[in-house]
Short mmCIF file of C-alpha atoms in Angstrom, two decimals:
data_model
loop_
_atom_site.label_atom_id
_atom_site.label_comp_id
_atom_site.label_asym_id
_atom_site.label_seq_id
_atom_site.Cartn_x
_atom_site.Cartn_y
_atom_site.Cartn_z
CA MET A 3 6.63 -0.50 -41.58
CA LYS A 4 6.11 0.81 -38.17
CA ALA A 5 3.97 -2.00 -36.59
CA GLY A 6 2.99 -4.16 -39.88
CA SER A 7 -0.80 -4.01 -38.77
CA HIS A 8 -3.02 -4.83 -41.71
CA LEU A 9 -4.44 -1.09 -41.70
CA GLU A 10 -0.76 0.25 -42.20
CA LYS A 11 -0.07 -2.20 -44.77
CA MET A 12 -3.17 -1.20 -46.66
CA PHE A 13 -2.34 2.51 -46.50
CA ALA A 14 1.30 1.65 -47.67
CA ALA A 15 -0.05 -0.40 -50.82
CA GLY A 16 -1.93 2.78 -51.62
CA HIS A 17 -5.33 1.34 -51.09
CA PHE A 18 -8.19 3.40 -49.96
CA ALA A 19 -8.69 2.21 -46.39
CA VAL A 20 -12.05 1.51 -44.37
CA THR A 21 -12.26 1.22 -40.85
CA GLY A 22 -15.16 0.32 -38.65
CA GLU A 23 -16.09 0.74 -35.04
CA MET A 24 -17.88 -1.11 -32.04
CA GLY A 25 -18.68 -0.20 -28.75
CA PRO A 26 -18.13 -3.08 -26.02
CA PRO A 27 -21.12 -4.01 -23.85
CA ARG A 28 -21.96 -2.88 -20.41
CA GLY A 29 -21.66 -6.36 -19.04
CA ALA A 30 -19.33 -9.21 -19.19
CA ASP A 31 -21.10 -10.87 -22.03
CA ALA A 32 -18.43 -11.87 -24.75
CA GLY A 33 -21.37 -13.23 -26.94
CA HIS A 34 -22.55 -9.67 -27.69
CA ILE A 35 -19.12 -8.95 -29.13
CA HIS A 36 -19.01 -11.77 -31.48
CA GLU A 37 -22.52 -10.88 -32.36
CA LYS A 38 -21.62 -7.31 -33.26
CA ALA A 39 -18.27 -8.07 -34.84
CA LYS A 40 -19.36 -10.60 -37.16
CA TYR A 41 -21.08 -7.95 -39.29
CA LEU A 42 -17.51 -6.03 -39.62
CA LYS A 43 -15.40 -9.16 -40.56
CA GLY A 44 -14.27 -8.76 -44.12
CA MET A 45 -15.92 -5.35 -44.40
CA VAL A 46 -13.18 -3.23 -42.77
CA GLU A 47 -9.43 -3.34 -42.44
CA SER A 48 -9.46 -2.87 -38.89
CA VAL A 49 -12.13 -2.13 -36.15
CA ASN A 50 -12.05 0.67 -33.65
CA VAL A 51 -13.02 -0.43 -29.99
CA THR A 52 -14.04 2.26 -28.19
CA ASP A 53 -12.70 2.84 -24.37
CA ASN A 54 -15.48 3.96 -22.01
CA GLN A 55 -17.35 6.00 -24.54
CA THR A 56 -19.19 8.93 -23.69
CA ALA A 57 -17.84 8.14 -20.03
CA VAL A 58 -20.12 5.19 -19.82
CA VAL A 59 -18.58 2.14 -18.14
CA ARG A 60 -18.13 -0.86 -20.68
CA MET A 61 -16.14 -3.85 -20.97
CA ALA A 62 -12.50 -2.78 -21.42
CA SER A 63 -11.33 -2.11 -24.54
CA MET A 64 -8.18 -4.03 -24.51
CA ALA A 65 -10.01 -7.20 -23.67
CA VAL A 66 -12.43 -6.65 -26.48
CA CYS A 67 -9.53 -5.94 -28.92
CA ARG A 68 -8.22 -9.46 -27.94
CA LEU A 69 -11.34 -11.16 -28.75
CA LEU A 70 -11.75 -9.57 -32.09
CA LEU A 71 -8.20 -10.96 -32.82
CA ASP A 72 -9.45 -14.40 -31.80
CA MET A 73 -12.17 -13.79 -34.31
CA GLY A 74 -9.75 -12.98 -37.22
CA ILE A 75 -10.43 -9.12 -37.05
CA GLU A 76 -8.00 -6.54 -36.59
CA PRO A 77 -8.63 -4.09 -33.81
CA ASN A 78 -7.73 -0.30 -32.99
CA LEU A 79 -7.32 0.08 -29.58
CA GLN A 80 -9.09 3.24 -28.43
CA MET A 81 -7.41 4.64 -25.32
CA VAL A 82 -8.63 7.76 -23.44
CA CYS A 83 -6.49 9.84 -20.96
CA ARG A 84 -9.82 10.47 -18.73
CA ASP A 85 -9.56 7.26 -16.83
CA ARG A 86 -5.63 6.66 -16.41
CA ASN A 87 -2.47 8.32 -15.33
CA ARG A 88 0.82 7.87 -16.92
CA LEU A 89 1.55 4.71 -15.11
CA ALA A 90 -1.69 2.88 -16.12
CA ILE A 91 -1.70 4.03 -19.58
CA GLN A 92 1.86 2.89 -20.16
CA ALA A 93 1.24 -0.38 -18.62
CA ASP A 94 -1.74 -0.82 -20.81
CA LEU A 95 0.26 0.08 -24.02
CA LEU A 96 2.74 -2.46 -23.08
CA GLY A 97 0.00 -5.01 -22.39
CA ALA A 98 -1.86 -4.27 -25.62
CA ALA A 99 1.44 -5.05 -27.39
CA ALA A 100 2.13 -8.24 -25.81
CA LEU A 101 -1.51 -9.46 -26.65
CA GLY A 102 -0.91 -8.62 -30.48
CA ILE A 103 -2.67 -5.33 -30.66
CA LYS A 104 -0.90 -3.08 -33.21
CA ASN A 105 -3.06 -0.10 -33.86
CA VAL A 106 -3.69 2.40 -31.09
CA LEU A 107 -6.00 5.33 -31.11
CA CYS A 108 -5.02 8.13 -28.77
CA LEU A 109 -7.79 10.35 -27.45
CA SER A 110 -8.34 12.74 -24.61
CA GLY A 111 -11.93 10.99 -23.70
CA ASP A 112 -15.34 12.72 -23.21
CA HIS A 113 -15.79 14.48 -19.85
CA GLN A 114 -17.46 12.13 -17.32
CA LYS A 115 -20.14 14.64 -16.81
CA PHE A 116 -22.58 13.17 -19.18
CA GLY A 117 -21.44 9.53 -18.25
CA ASP A 118 -23.12 7.08 -16.03
CA HIS A 119 -20.33 7.78 -13.24
CA PRO A 120 -20.51 11.73 -13.16
CA GLN A 121 -19.28 11.81 -9.41
CA ALA A 122 -16.07 10.20 -10.69
CA LYS A 123 -12.64 11.85 -10.46
CA ASN A 124 -11.20 12.18 -13.74
CA VAL A 125 -7.46 11.98 -14.35
CA PHE A 126 -6.17 13.79 -17.58
CA ASP A 127 -2.39 13.33 -16.23
CA ILE A 128 -1.41 13.61 -19.94
CA ASP A 129 -3.45 14.69 -22.80
CA SER A 130 -4.16 12.92 -26.27
CA MET A 131 -1.21 14.77 -27.72
CA GLN A 132 1.20 13.55 -25.17
CA LEU A 133 -0.42 10.29 -25.34
CA ILE A 134 0.68 10.19 -29.15
CA ALA A 135 4.04 11.14 -28.18
CA THR A 136 4.25 8.12 -25.57
CA CYS A 137 3.42 5.57 -28.20
CA LYS A 138 5.96 7.03 -30.38
CA LYS A 139 8.67 7.04 -27.70
CA LEU A 140 7.78 3.50 -26.78
CA ARG A 141 8.04 2.41 -30.35
CA ASP A 142 10.84 4.52 -31.76
CA GLU A 143 13.05 4.81 -28.65
CA GLY A 144 12.01 1.79 -26.68
CA LYS A 145 11.60 4.18 -23.83
CA LEU A 146 8.97 5.11 -21.13
CA ILE A 147 8.19 8.66 -20.16
CA ASN A 148 10.72 8.61 -17.82
CA ASP A 149 13.37 7.52 -20.19
CA HIS A 150 13.54 3.98 -18.60
CA GLU A 151 14.39 1.44 -21.33
CA CYS A 152 11.73 -1.20 -22.15
CA GLU A 153 12.51 -4.93 -22.29
CA GLY A 154 10.99 -5.69 -25.54
CA VAL A 155 9.94 -2.69 -27.56
CA PRO A 156 6.33 -2.47 -28.61
CA GLN A 157 5.24 -1.54 -32.22
CA TYR A 158 2.23 0.35 -32.98
CA PHE A 159 0.46 2.10 -35.92
CA ILE A 160 -0.43 5.05 -34.20
CA GLY A 161 -3.71 6.82 -34.71
CA ALA A 162 -5.64 9.78 -33.27
CA ALA A 163 -9.08 11.62 -33.75
CA VAL A 164 -9.48 15.16 -35.31
CA ASN A 165 -12.57 17.37 -35.31
CA PRO A 166 -12.58 19.77 -38.28
CA PHE A 167 -16.06 21.28 -36.99
CA ALA A 168 -15.02 22.20 -33.55
CA ASP A 169 -14.10 25.62 -32.88
CA PRO A 170 -12.11 27.72 -33.37
CA PHE A 171 -11.78 26.40 -36.91
CA ASP A 172 -8.64 28.32 -37.67
CA PHE A 173 -6.65 26.29 -35.27
CA ARG A 174 -8.20 22.95 -36.01
CA VAL A 175 -5.44 22.24 -38.93
CA THR A 176 -2.78 23.57 -36.66
CA ARG A 177 -4.07 20.92 -34.19
CA LEU A 178 -3.65 18.35 -36.80
CA ALA A 179 -0.22 19.37 -37.62
CA LYS A 180 0.52 19.03 -33.81
CA LYS A 181 -0.70 15.38 -33.84
CA ILE A 182 1.50 14.83 -36.80
CA GLU A 183 4.44 16.32 -34.83
CA ALA A 184 3.79 14.54 -31.89
CA GLY A 185 3.82 11.23 -34.08
CA VAL A 186 0.73 10.19 -35.30
CA ASP A 187 0.65 7.78 -38.22
CA PHE A 188 -3.05 8.11 -39.15
CA LEU A 189 -6.21 10.25 -38.03
CA GLN A 190 -9.86 9.72 -38.35
CA THR A 191 -12.16 12.61 -38.27
CA GLN A 192 -15.39 13.42 -36.48
CA CYS A 193 -18.39 12.23 -38.42
CA ILE A 194 -18.91 14.58 -41.44
CA TYR A 195 -22.16 16.47 -41.77
CA ASN A 196 -20.90 19.73 -43.25
CA MET A 197 -19.10 18.56 -46.45
CA GLU A 198 -18.15 22.18 -47.44
CA LYS A 199 -16.22 22.68 -44.13
CA PHE A 200 -14.57 19.37 -44.40
CA ARG A 201 -13.33 20.16 -47.86
CA THR A 202 -12.11 23.46 -46.49
CA TYR A 203 -10.24 21.84 -43.80
CA MET A 204 -8.93 19.20 -46.04
CA GLN A 205 -7.64 21.85 -48.49
CA GLN A 206 -5.70 23.47 -45.84
CA ALA A 207 -4.30 20.45 -44.70
CA TYR A 208 -3.24 19.44 -48.13
CA ASP A 209 -1.71 22.85 -48.90
CA GLN A 210 0.21 22.69 -45.85
CA GLY A 211 1.54 19.29 -46.90
CA LEU A 212 0.18 17.57 -43.90
CA THR A 213 -1.53 14.99 -45.90
CA GLU A 214 1.89 13.73 -47.13
CA LYS A 215 2.70 13.10 -43.54
CA CYS A 216 -0.11 11.03 -42.14
CA TYR A 217 -3.30 8.90 -43.53
CA ILE A 218 -6.42 10.90 -42.86
CA MET A 219 -9.88 8.98 -42.72
CA ALA A 220 -13.10 10.55 -43.16
CA GLY A 221 -15.56 9.93 -40.47
CA ILE A 222 -18.84 8.70 -41.79
CA THR A 223 -21.84 7.94 -39.52
CA PRO A 224 -24.95 6.93 -41.31
CA LEU A 225 -28.21 8.99 -39.90
CA LYS A 226 -31.04 6.67 -38.76
CA SER A 227 -33.58 9.51 -38.49
CA VAL A 228 -34.37 12.99 -38.36
CA GLY A 229 -34.55 12.76 -34.74
CA MET A 230 -30.94 11.42 -34.56
CA ALA A 231 -29.95 14.19 -37.07
CA ARG A 232 -31.41 16.82 -34.65
CA TYR A 233 -30.08 15.42 -31.60
CA MET A 234 -26.55 15.22 -33.10
CA GLN A 235 -27.14 18.94 -34.38
CA LYS A 236 -28.38 20.46 -31.22
CA PHE A 237 -26.67 18.36 -28.24
CA VAL A 238 -23.33 17.08 -29.65
CA PRO A 239 -21.03 20.05 -29.09
CA GLY A 240 -18.48 20.11 -31.81
CA LEU A 241 -20.68 18.32 -34.19
CA GLU A 242 -22.21 20.42 -37.06
CA VAL A 243 -25.09 19.15 -39.01
CA THR A 244 -26.05 21.32 -41.98
CA GLU A 245 -29.85 21.55 -42.63
CA ASP A 246 -29.59 19.93 -46.20
CA PHE A 247 -28.95 16.51 -44.38
CA ILE A 248 -32.16 17.07 -42.41
CA GLU A 249 -34.29 18.28 -45.19
CA ARG A 250 -33.26 15.41 -47.24
CA LEU A 251 -34.42 12.67 -44.46
CA LYS A 252 -37.49 14.68 -43.76
CA GLY A 253 -38.31 14.33 -47.75
CA VAL A 254 -38.92 10.37 -47.24
CA ASP A 255 -41.34 8.52 -45.18
CA LYS A 256 -40.46 7.75 -41.62
CA LYS A 257 -39.90 4.38 -42.19
CA LYS A 258 -37.53 4.86 -45.14
CA GLN A 259 -35.39 7.62 -43.09
CA GLY A 260 -32.85 4.77 -42.32
CA ASP A 261 -32.49 3.53 -45.86
CA GLU A 262 -32.11 7.18 -46.84
CA GLY A 263 -29.17 7.66 -44.23
CA ILE A 264 -27.61 4.86 -45.50
CA LYS A 265 -27.77 6.12 -49.11
CA MET A 266 -26.62 9.47 -47.97
CA ALA A 267 -23.46 7.58 -46.15
CA ILE A 268 -22.60 5.92 -49.44
CA GLU A 269 -22.99 9.30 -51.29
CA GLN A 270 -20.69 10.81 -48.53
CA ILE A 271 -18.01 8.05 -49.14
CA GLN A 272 -18.01 8.59 -52.74
CA GLU A 273 -17.72 12.45 -52.29
CA VAL A 274 -14.88 12.03 -49.86
CA LYS A 275 -13.00 9.57 -51.96
CA GLU A 276 -12.49 12.56 -54.51
CA ILE A 277 -11.12 14.85 -52.00
CA LYS A 278 -7.33 15.50 -52.18
CA GLY A 279 -5.64 13.99 -49.00
CA VAL A 280 -8.41 11.77 -48.01
CA ALA A 281 -6.55 8.24 -47.45
CA GLY A 282 -9.86 6.37 -46.32
CA VAL A 283 -12.99 6.35 -44.35
CA HIS A 284 -13.79 5.42 -40.91
CA VAL A 285 -17.31 4.25 -40.83
CA MET A 286 -19.22 4.64 -37.30
CA ALA A 287 -22.40 2.87 -37.77
CA ILE A 288 -23.59 3.16 -34.20
CA GLU A 289 -25.33 0.22 -32.99
CA TRP A 290 -25.99 -0.36 -36.54
CA GLU A 291 -23.06 -2.93 -37.31
CA GLU A 292 -25.57 -5.14 -39.52
CA ARG A 293 -25.70 -2.25 -42.15
CA VAL A 294 -22.11 -1.80 -42.49
CA GLU A 295 -21.91 -4.41 -45.48
CA GLU A 296 -24.53 -2.34 -47.45
CA ILE A 297 -22.76 0.94 -46.95
CA VAL A 298 -19.39 -0.59 -47.94
CA THR A 299 -21.10 -2.41 -50.92
CA GLY A 300 -22.94 0.63 -51.99
CA ALA A 301 -19.51 2.93 -51.91
CA GLY A 302 -18.12 0.25 -54.28
CA LEU A 303 -15.55 -0.76 -51.53
CA LEU A 304 -16.09 -4.57 -51.60
CA PRO A 305 -14.47 -6.72 -51.79
CA ARG A 306 -11.63 -5.41 -49.50
CA PRO A 307 -8.14 -5.70 -51.38
CA GLU A 308 -6.29 -8.84 -50.34
CA ILE A 309 -2.98 -8.00 -49.02
CA SER A 310 -0.06 -10.24 -47.49
CA MET B 28 -8.36 34.33 -3.23
CA VAL B 29 -10.18 31.18 -1.91
CA VAL B 30 -13.48 31.23 -2.95
CA ALA B 31 -16.14 29.49 -0.68
CA GLU B 32 -19.75 29.38 -0.34
CA SER B 33 -22.26 28.46 2.40
CA LYS B 34 -23.45 24.86 3.06
CA PRO B 35 -27.16 24.41 2.81
CA ILE B 36 -28.89 25.53 5.96
CA GLU B 37 -30.07 22.09 6.44
CA GLU B 38 -26.72 20.52 6.53
CA ILE B 39 -25.58 23.20 9.32
CA LEU B 40 -28.68 22.53 11.19
CA ALA B 41 -27.94 18.65 11.29
CA MET B 42 -24.42 19.43 12.37
CA VAL B 43 -25.55 21.35 15.51
CA ALA B 44 -28.76 19.54 16.05
CA ASP B 45 -27.29 18.23 19.34
CA PHE B 46 -26.02 21.50 20.50
CA ASP B 47 -27.87 24.33 22.56
CA LYS B 48 -24.86 26.86 22.65
CA ILE B 49 -22.43 27.38 19.97
CA LEU B 50 -19.82 29.67 18.91
CA LEU B 51 -20.03 30.97 15.42
CA THR B 52 -16.84 32.12 13.92
CA GLY B 53 -16.15 34.17 10.67
CA CYS B 54 -13.06 35.36 9.18
CA LYS B 55 -12.10 38.46 7.69
CA GLY B 56 -9.83 37.09 5.00
CA CYS B 57 -11.04 35.57 1.58
CA VAL B 58 -14.31 34.64 2.78
CA THR B 59 -15.32 38.05 3.84
CA VAL B 60 -14.31 39.37 0.11
CA CYS B 61 -16.25 36.64 -1.66
CA ASN B 62 -19.33 37.38 0.80
CA ALA B 63 -19.27 33.91 2.43
CA GLY B 64 -18.02 33.91 5.87
CA GLY B 65 -17.41 37.45 7.07
CA GLN B 66 -19.18 39.33 9.96
CA LYS B 67 -22.11 39.83 7.97
CA GLU B 68 -22.61 36.33 6.66
CA VAL B 69 -21.92 35.42 10.45
CA GLY B 70 -24.71 37.57 11.56
CA ILE B 71 -27.26 36.12 8.88
CA LEU B 72 -26.55 32.47 9.61
CA ALA B 73 -26.73 33.04 13.46
CA SER B 74 -30.35 34.62 12.69
CA ALA B 75 -31.20 31.82 10.43
CA LEU B 76 -30.09 29.14 12.99
CA LYS B 77 -31.93 30.63 15.77
CA ILE B 78 -35.11 31.10 13.86
CA ALA B 79 -35.09 27.33 12.81
CA ARG B 80 -34.26 26.12 15.89
CA LYS B 81 -36.93 28.27 17.64
CA LYS B 82 -39.40 26.77 15.25
CA GLU B 83 -38.52 23.50 16.39
CA GLY B 84 -38.94 24.53 19.90
CA ARG B 85 -35.43 24.07 21.02
CA GLU B 86 -33.74 27.46 21.10
CA ILE B 87 -30.10 27.79 20.36
CA GLU B 88 -27.67 30.15 21.87
CA ILE B 89 -25.00 31.53 19.57
CA GLU B 90 -22.05 33.94 20.20
CA GLU B 91 -20.74 35.51 16.94
CA ILE B 92 -17.20 36.22 16.55
CA THR B 93 -15.02 37.28 13.36
CA LEU B 94 -11.44 36.69 13.67
CA GLU B 95 -8.92 38.68 11.53
CA ARG B 96 -7.91 35.37 9.90
CA GLN B 97 -8.55 31.74 10.73
CA CYS B 98 -5.34 30.69 8.82
CA ASP B 99 -3.00 32.25 11.03
CA PRO B 100 -2.33 30.68 14.72
CA GLU B 101 -2.00 34.08 16.11
CA TYR B 102 -5.55 35.40 15.22
CA ILE B 103 -6.98 31.89 16.49
CA ASP B 104 -5.89 33.23 20.02
CA GLN B 105 -8.81 35.63 19.96
CA LEU B 106 -10.89 32.52 20.33
CA GLU B 107 -9.32 32.01 23.88
CA GLU B 108 -11.65 33.88 25.93
CA PRO B 109 -15.07 32.71 24.70
CA ILE B 110 -13.80 28.93 24.45
CA ALA B 111 -11.82 28.99 27.74
CA ASN B 112 -14.76 29.42 30.12
CA ASP B 113 -16.35 26.24 28.56
CA LYS B 114 -19.72 28.00 27.72
CA TYR B 115 -19.91 26.43 24.07
CA GLU B 116 -20.52 22.90 23.17
CA ALA B 117 -19.26 23.25 19.46
CA VAL B 118 -17.70 25.90 17.37
CA VAL B 119 -19.10 26.43 13.79
CA SER B 120 -16.39 28.01 11.62
CA MET B 121 -17.35 30.17 8.60
CA ALA B 122 -13.72 30.39 7.12
CA CYS B 123 -12.38 28.29 4.33
CA SER B 124 -11.51 24.75 5.37
CA VAL B 125 -8.13 25.76 6.76
CA GLY B 126 -10.30 27.85 9.71
CA PRO B 127 -11.96 24.86 11.47
CA GLN B 128 -8.66 22.59 11.15
CA TYR B 129 -6.89 25.42 12.98
CA ILE B 130 -9.52 25.55 15.64
CA ALA B 131 -9.43 22.05 16.07
CA LYS B 132 -5.84 21.75 16.04
CA ARG B 133 -5.80 24.45 19.05
CA TYR B 134 -8.53 23.19 20.97
CA GLU B 135 -8.21 19.39 21.12
CA ASP B 136 -11.36 18.86 23.02
CA MET B 137 -13.81 21.06 21.14
CA LEU B 138 -15.96 19.89 18.56
CA VAL B 139 -15.47 22.04 15.19
CA PHE B 140 -17.71 22.18 12.23
CA PRO B 141 -17.63 23.91 8.69
CA ALA B 142 -20.14 26.02 7.59
CA LEU B 143 -18.58 26.65 4.24
CA ASN B 144 -17.82 24.61 1.27
CA THR B 145 -14.50 25.64 -0.04
CA THR B 146 -14.77 25.69 -3.55
CA PHE B 147 -11.75 27.26 -5.62
CA ILE B 148 -9.02 29.47 -5.97
CA GLY B 149 -10.55 32.43 -8.32
CA GLY B 150 -11.82 35.85 -8.61
CA SER B 151 -15.14 37.67 -8.72
CA LEU B 152 -16.60 38.07 -12.54
CA GLU B 153 -19.28 40.54 -11.48
CA HIS B 154 -21.32 41.19 -8.20
CA GLY B 155 -22.29 37.86 -6.82
CA VAL B 156 -20.35 35.90 -9.49
CA TRP B 157 -17.21 33.85 -8.99
CA ALA B 158 -14.85 31.54 -11.15
CA GLU B 159 -12.15 29.48 -10.78
CA PHE B 160 -8.88 30.52 -12.24
CA CYS B 161 -6.11 28.63 -10.54
CA GLN B 162 -5.67 25.03 -9.32
CA ALA B 163 -2.58 25.38 -7.62
CA CYS B 164 -0.33 23.23 -9.70
CA GLY B 165 2.61 24.70 -8.13
CA SER B 166 4.46 25.54 -11.21
CA CYS B 167 2.78 28.49 -13.08
CA GLY B 168 3.20 28.41 -16.69
CA ILE B 169 0.26 30.54 -17.70
CA HIS B 170 2.37 32.94 -19.75
CA ASN B 171 2.84 30.18 -22.39
CA PHE B 172 -0.86 30.27 -22.89
CA GLY B 173 -1.77 33.79 -23.29
CA THR B 174 -1.66 34.34 -19.61
CA LEU B 175 -4.92 32.11 -19.27
CA CYS B 176 -4.74 28.92 -17.02
CA PRO B 177 -5.72 25.58 -19.26
CA ILE B 178 -5.18 23.49 -16.03
CA ALA B 179 -7.73 25.05 -13.92
CA ARG B 180 -10.18 26.37 -16.61
CA CYS B 181 -10.17 23.55 -19.58
CA ALA B 182 -12.45 20.70 -18.06
CA LYS B 183 -9.89 18.19 -19.21
CA SER B 184 -6.63 20.11 -18.13
CA LEU B 185 -5.54 19.87 -21.87
CA LEU B 186 -2.22 21.49 -22.78
CA ASN B 187 -2.33 21.44 -26.36
CA GLY B 188 -5.57 23.07 -27.55
CA PRO B 189 -9.05 22.72 -27.66
CA CYS B 190 -10.66 19.40 -27.71
CA GLY B 191 -13.27 18.22 -30.27
CA GLY B 192 -15.96 19.32 -27.90
CA SER B 193 -15.45 23.21 -28.14
CA ALA B 194 -18.11 25.04 -29.83
CA GLY B 195 -18.91 28.71 -30.24
CA GLY B 196 -16.46 29.56 -27.56
CA LYS B 197 -17.93 27.35 -25.15
CA CYS B 198 -16.93 24.12 -23.31
CA GLU B 199 -18.75 20.87 -24.08
CA ILE B 200 -19.56 20.36 -20.53
CA SER B 201 -21.80 23.50 -20.14
CA PRO B 202 -22.84 26.40 -22.21
CA GLU B 203 -22.05 28.41 -19.07
CA ILE B 204 -18.47 27.81 -19.23
CA ASP B 205 -15.93 29.45 -21.73
CA CYS B 206 -13.67 27.18 -23.70
CA VAL B 207 -10.40 28.40 -22.26
CA TRP B 208 -8.74 27.15 -25.27
CA HIS B 209 -10.85 29.32 -27.38
CA LEU B 210 -9.88 32.33 -25.25
CA ILE B 211 -6.14 31.31 -25.38
CA TYR B 212 -6.38 31.21 -29.11
CA GLU B 213 -8.06 34.66 -29.57
CA ARG B 214 -5.66 36.16 -27.11
CA MET B 215 -2.55 34.60 -28.77
CA SER B 216 -3.93 35.76 -32.06
CA ARG B 217 -4.42 39.33 -30.82
CA LEU B 218 -0.72 39.17 -29.62
CA GLY B 219 0.68 37.72 -32.84
CA GLN B 220 1.67 34.89 -30.93
CA VAL B 221 -0.38 32.12 -32.58
CA ASP B 222 2.70 30.47 -33.90
CA LYS B 223 3.65 29.29 -30.59
CA MET B 224 0.56 27.22 -30.28
CA ALA B 225 1.74 24.96 -33.02
CA ASN B 226 4.48 23.51 -30.74
CA VAL B 227 3.43 20.41 -28.81
CA VAL B 228 3.61 20.95 -25.27
CA MET B 229 5.23 17.69 -23.53
CA PHE B 230 4.33 16.12 -20.04
CA LYS B 231 3.53 18.10 -17.20
CA ASP B 232 5.63 17.35 -14.03
CA TRP B 233 2.66 17.28 -11.45
CA THR B 234 5.13 16.93 -8.29
CA THR B 235 4.69 20.49 -7.59
CA SER B 236 0.87 20.02 -7.38
CA ARG B 237 -0.96 17.91 -4.87
CA ASP B 238 -0.11 14.74 -6.56
CA GLY B 239 3.46 15.14 -5.09
CA GLY B 240 1.67 14.89 -1.61
CA PRO B 241 0.41 17.62 1.02
CA ARG B 242 2.60 20.66 0.19
CA LYS B 243 4.38 22.95 2.57
CA ILE B 244 6.79 25.92 1.99
CA VAL B 245 9.77 26.48 4.27
CA ARG B 246 11.13 29.93 3.90
CA GLU B 247 14.30 30.03 6.08
CA ASP B 248 14.64 33.84 5.68
CA LEU B 249 11.55 34.32 7.61
CA LYS B 250 11.77 31.33 10.10
CA GLN B 251 12.47 32.44 13.64
#
């Protein structure tokens, strides 16, 4: 065991793992977190807590992670390189370990241009690959980036994101391999709306033996409407939405599109489960936490296996 | 070269609003090459300011002078004569921001204003278009990236490949900006060096960059 988190144990026991995601509030209301998180409890192994996602200021991921722990929910601390230099990142990583956070997800971070503080100065002192390496060095060597030894070595189950749909496609599996070399234990993919491309990507990863070296979780986000699908298709760089998704949503009454989206998400989970090398799913029900139970149940993934 | 562009005329008019006699100084260095602050642009700005002030009913007297360079003390000497006779209330420099700082240092009692926004170290792509190519990190490693700079040209200065927002060869922040990592990948492929991109590039030492504090080069062999 690297960190002995629940998520890690589930993988180690050979279970098909499920993670969820929630975005902290744009304010100091802890009640909001309890409200959202209660829908995820018992549905997933652990919950990603986003870190100023889309470069919009929100309650600190680490604080929300601790609140989740208090609720008996295991968190995955997302950490981006946009807002912190190596001093702050390492300080936060040490603090997270002290608070009992065991899963860390290392990300570059969306550029602040599209966020709510586009005038901000960004940092990017280190990148996501180096952030993975930082976590690994802290954990495996007990040392900071500068080789200084830590008093009290933190334990993390190290995660990161991969996007099979961004360009150049031929480099994407190499980038996955680099994340493994840097020290990643598990990976979550960008939302999948191009199943063929995902299959090709996973096949390449499998053929290169990469799926043996880390746990890869397929990213699933249920579509709420044709509008949401079109928005993602047109305006989210690096996201591909094939027309069949849109056509299927169009085929039902507008009021039923959400239900259809949930159904599609369930089918997707069933599909990815059969793909070699997929070790779990990461369900990102954006502002739709209350429907996670339906998705996980529909996919036949409830109840979650008990594990000590 | 250092690439700069003119500030909006309104901003420059506001800077000189209190003055009736100014010295407008261009530079024959980089800003001439990028058509922002050479002799020609000095003439154009002087005319624009005069016309605007005339419309306000408060004419302004402007002397135009374009120095060899404003980033070298010996050429600042060329301002000695026009400034010495105390004829001007302010100097407006059309060099990169080094110029107005040099002039202010030499003439401690003179008000000096920048007419340009100094934007980046770059080059021209075509007539009238310039782009950033270097961030002056002080430790060049572009040969490791197909001779393309990810620090200056990747919006996130990533060192290990394109982020998840790279789409169709373009950067997530704008369809007008190339994803430099896409370009690096293509060039490394052409050079048969794509295998090198599989190596994890570790932490950059930023001490040679601005992060190490304002920088200075001392060349003992050249010092007198």
